[in-house]
Amino acid sequence: MLKVLKYPDDFLRKKAREVEDFKNPDLPRLVSDMVKTMEAEKGIGLAAPQVGSDLRICVVRVDDTVHTLINPKIKSSSRKKEIFEEGCLSFPGKFFPVERPIKVKIKARDLSGEKIKIKANGLLARVLQHEIDHLDGILVIDRAIK
Ligand SMILES: [Zn+2]
């Protein structure tokens, strides 16, 4: 289990760096610890900076499917947006209304370095956008509707 950093920890504002070495033996360990931590904390997404790693990695669990995304990039987003209350493990017990595109297409790498593409909508699209924000030091309070 990893410790989840809470706002206003400075590390949450750091821009994470791309994973370049997919043979690094610490990588699978980090991902599996992130998944365990996300599940233990009853979260549906967790980004590496939230557990003190500066790598561009996030894990998401929606509809009983765990997605591991390394170096994710949003390739396109729908023009249509919606507002939804978002929680975050770094802001325990709090929810913020955030407007986001309802559909996104994402490119990433999996643990072995293979390219993956995800077409997401609804909750999955929202969680992925939230987690990718974390990799750039962007937090839910930055996007919350005032
Ligand atoms: Zn979050």
mmCIF file of C-alpha atoms and ligand atoms in Angstrom:
data_model
loop_
_atom_site.group_PDB
_atom_site.id
_atom_site.type_symbol
_atom_site.label_atom_id
_atom_site.label_comp_id
_atom_site.label_asym_id
_atom_site.label_seq_id
_atom_site.Cartn_x
_atom_site.Cartn_y
_atom_site.Cartn_z
ATOM 1 C CA MET A 1 0.000 0.000 0.000
ATOM 2 C CA LEU A 2 1.189 3.442 -0.893
ATOM 3 C CA LYS A 3 0.487 6.666 0.926
ATOM 4 C CA VAL A 4 -1.801 8.995 -1.016
ATOM 5 C CA LEU A 5 -0.603 12.594 -0.854
ATOM 6 C CA LYS A 6 -3.252 15.083 0.150
ATOM 7 C CA TYR A 7 -3.767 18.630 -1.032
ATOM 8 C CA PRO A 8 -1.900 21.018 -0.547
ATOM 9 C CA ASP A 9 1.176 18.756 -0.837
ATOM 10 C CA ASP A 10 3.553 20.495 -3.305
ATOM 11 C CA PHE A 11 4.296 17.248 -5.091
ATOM 12 C CA LEU A 12 0.759 17.251 -6.506
ATOM 13 C CA ARG A 13 1.705 20.355 -8.511
ATOM 14 C CA LYS A 14 4.725 18.770 -10.176
ATOM 15 C CA LYS A 15 4.587 17.975 -13.882
ATOM 16 C CA ALA A 16 5.327 14.276 -14.268
ATOM 17 C CA ARG A 17 7.857 12.952 -16.795
ATOM 18 C CA GLU A 18 7.381 10.369 -19.511
ATOM 19 C CA VAL A 19 8.301 6.759 -18.854
ATOM 20 C CA GLU A 20 11.148 5.901 -21.225
ATOM 21 C CA ASP A 21 12.510 2.662 -19.812
ATOM 22 C CA PHE A 22 9.793 0.034 -20.017
ATOM 23 C CA LYS A 23 12.263 -2.613 -18.831
ATOM 24 C CA ASN A 24 12.655 -0.916 -15.460
ATOM 25 C CA PRO A 25 11.749 -3.673 -12.967
ATOM 26 C CA ASP A 26 10.247 -1.117 -10.587
ATOM 27 C CA LEU A 27 7.526 -0.254 -13.093
ATOM 28 C CA PRO A 28 5.228 -3.313 -12.727
ATOM 29 C CA ARG A 29 5.635 -3.100 -8.966
ATOM 30 C CA LEU A 30 4.612 0.565 -8.920
ATOM 31 C CA VAL A 31 1.567 -0.113 -11.101
ATOM 32 C CA SER A 32 0.415 -3.049 -9.002
ATOM 33 C CA ASP A 33 0.885 -1.038 -5.794
ATOM 34 C CA MET A 34 -1.097 1.815 -7.351
ATOM 35 C CA VAL A 35 -3.968 -0.517 -8.246
ATOM 36 C CA LYS A 36 -3.990 -2.000 -4.719
ATOM 37 C CA THR A 37 -3.937 1.465 -3.179
ATOM 38 C CA MET A 38 -6.730 2.727 -5.431
ATOM 39 C CA GLU A 39 -8.882 -0.254 -4.489
ATOM 40 C CA ALA A 40 -8.124 -0.042 -0.766
ATOM 41 C CA GLU A 41 -9.010 3.667 -0.800
ATOM 42 C CA LYS A 42 -12.179 2.931 -2.813
ATOM 43 C CA GLY A 43 -11.095 5.269 -5.577
ATOM 44 C CA ILE A 44 -11.803 4.830 -9.272
ATOM 45 C CA GLY A 45 -8.588 6.427 -10.443
ATOM 46 C CA LEU A 46 -5.109 7.175 -9.176
ATOM 47 C CA ALA A 47 -2.198 9.000 -10.777
ATOM 48 C CA ALA A 48 1.461 8.382 -9.926
ATOM 49 C CA PRO A 49 2.090 11.914 -8.564
ATOM 50 C CA GLN A 50 -0.571 11.212 -5.922
ATOM 51 C CA VAL A 51 1.673 8.500 -4.498
ATOM 52 C CA GLY A 52 4.904 10.453 -4.799
ATOM 53 C CA SER A 53 6.141 9.192 -8.187
ATOM 54 C CA ASP A 54 6.960 11.675 -10.933
ATOM 55 C CA LEU A 55 6.186 9.282 -13.793
ATOM 56 C CA ARG A 56 3.321 9.702 -16.272
ATOM 57 C CA ILE A 57 1.299 6.699 -15.114
ATOM 58 C CA CYS A 58 -2.308 6.390 -14.075
ATOM 59 C CA VAL A 59 -4.631 3.578 -13.170
ATOM 60 C CA VAL A 60 -8.391 3.700 -13.502
ATOM 61 C CA ARG A 61 -11.091 1.260 -12.509
ATOM 62 C CA VAL A 62 -14.504 1.681 -14.080
ATOM 63 C CA ASP A 63 -17.106 -1.073 -14.602
ATOM 64 C CA ASP A 64 -14.786 -3.654 -12.994
ATOM 65 C CA THR A 65 -12.112 -3.073 -15.611
ATOM 66 C CA VAL A 66 -8.719 -1.785 -14.560
ATOM 67 C CA HIS A 67 -6.914 0.320 -17.134
ATOM 68 C CA THR A 68 -3.222 1.089 -16.773
ATOM 69 C CA LEU A 69 -2.101 4.021 -18.864
ATOM 70 C CA ILE A 70 1.497 5.028 -19.294
ATOM 71 C CA ASN A 71 2.355 8.307 -21.009
ATOM 72 C CA PRO A 72 -1.324 8.941 -21.841
ATOM 73 C CA LYS A 73 -2.308 11.730 -24.228
ATOM 74 C CA ILE A 74 -5.749 13.000 -25.123
ATOM 75 C CA LYS A 75 -5.934 12.922 -28.919
ATOM 76 C CA SER A 76 -9.412 14.370 -29.273
ATOM 77 C CA SER A 77 -12.353 15.405 -27.140
ATOM 78 C CA SER A 78 -16.015 15.879 -27.956
ATOM 79 C CA ARG A 79 -17.354 19.383 -28.245
ATOM 80 C CA LYS A 80 -20.220 18.332 -26.028
ATOM 81 C CA LYS A 81 -19.489 18.748 -22.321
ATOM 82 C CA GLU A 82 -21.275 18.035 -19.104
ATOM 83 C CA ILE A 83 -20.955 18.981 -15.466
ATOM 84 C CA PHE A 84 -20.479 16.272 -12.867
ATOM 85 C CA GLU A 85 -19.393 16.199 -9.221
ATOM 86 C CA GLU A 86 -15.840 14.844 -9.002
ATOM 87 C CA GLY A 87 -14.076 13.421 -6.005
ATOM 88 C CA CYS A 88 -10.337 12.883 -5.617
ATOM 89 C CA LEU A 89 -8.313 10.748 -3.207
ATOM 90 C CA SER A 90 -6.132 13.807 -2.574
ATOM 91 C CA PHE A 91 -9.250 15.726 -1.364
ATOM 92 C CA PRO A 92 -10.876 13.136 0.899
ATOM 93 C CA GLY A 93 -14.627 13.515 1.349
ATOM 94 C CA LYS A 94 -14.901 16.491 -0.990
ATOM 95 C CA PHE A 95 -16.700 16.852 -4.308
ATOM 96 C CA PHE A 96 -16.410 19.578 -6.911
ATOM 97 C CA PRO A 97 -18.579 20.293 -9.950
ATOM 98 C CA VAL A 98 -16.401 20.078 -13.060
ATOM 99 C CA GLU A 99 -17.342 20.543 -16.695
ATOM 100 C CA ARG A 100 -15.561 18.205 -19.121
ATOM 101 C CA PRO A 101 -16.023 16.797 -22.622
ATOM 102 C CA ILE A 102 -18.214 13.701 -22.498
ATOM 103 C CA LYS A 103 -16.071 11.700 -24.938
ATOM 104 C CA VAL A 104 -12.324 11.450 -25.409
ATOM 105 C CA LYS A 105 -9.893 9.453 -27.481
ATOM 106 C CA ILE A 106 -6.692 8.628 -25.689
ATOM 107 C CA LYS A 107 -3.383 7.178 -26.769
ATOM 108 C CA ALA A 108 -1.070 5.605 -24.223
ATOM 109 C CA ARG A 109 1.348 2.744 -23.644
ATOM 110 C CA ASP A 110 0.709 -0.354 -21.586
ATOM 111 C CA LEU A 111 3.157 -1.855 -19.095
ATOM 112 C CA SER A 112 5.100 -3.621 -21.809
ATOM 113 C CA GLY A 113 5.418 -0.419 -23.814
ATOM 114 C CA GLU A 114 2.855 -1.394 -26.462
ATOM 115 C CA LYS A 115 0.705 1.372 -27.887
ATOM 116 C CA ILE A 116 -2.904 1.357 -26.774
ATOM 117 C CA LYS A 117 -5.887 3.464 -27.780
ATOM 118 C CA ILE A 118 -8.965 4.030 -25.664
ATOM 119 C CA LYS A 119 -12.223 5.546 -26.830
ATOM 120 C CA ALA A 120 -14.027 6.545 -23.684
ATOM 121 C CA ASN A 121 -17.283 8.169 -22.780
ATOM 122 C CA GLY A 122 -19.282 8.796 -19.637
ATOM 123 C CA LEU A 123 -17.585 8.031 -16.330
ATOM 124 C CA LEU A 124 -14.487 6.457 -17.899
ATOM 125 C CA ALA A 125 -13.873 9.554 -20.040
ATOM 126 C CA ARG A 126 -14.229 11.764 -16.990
ATOM 127 C CA VAL A 127 -11.900 9.744 -14.768
ATOM 128 C CA LEU A 128 -9.249 9.517 -17.480
ATOM 129 C CA GLN A 129 -9.296 13.287 -17.976
ATOM 130 C CA HIS A 130 -9.065 13.829 -14.223
ATOM 131 C CA GLU A 131 -6.068 11.466 -13.918
ATOM 132 C CA ILE A 132 -4.252 12.892 -16.937
ATOM 133 C CA ASP A 133 -4.661 16.346 -15.370
ATOM 134 C CA HIS A 134 -2.786 15.043 -12.308
ATOM 135 C CA LEU A 135 0.201 14.217 -14.529
ATOM 136 C CA ASP A 136 0.407 17.913 -15.413
ATOM 137 C CA GLY A 137 -0.051 19.103 -11.832
ATOM 138 C CA ILE A 138 -3.641 20.174 -12.520
ATOM 139 C CA LEU A 139 -6.067 19.488 -9.696
ATOM 140 C CA VAL A 140 -9.838 19.249 -9.557
ATOM 141 C CA ILE A 141 -10.047 22.580 -7.702
ATOM 142 C CA ASP A 142 -8.450 24.289 -10.730
ATOM 143 C CA ARG A 143 -11.289 23.083 -12.929
ATOM 144 C CA ALA A 144 -14.147 23.346 -10.422
ATOM 145 C CA ILE A 145 -16.955 25.664 -11.372
ATOM 146 C CA LYS A 146 -16.934 28.535 -8.922
HETATM 147 ZN ZN ZN B 1 -7.593 13.172 -8.314
#
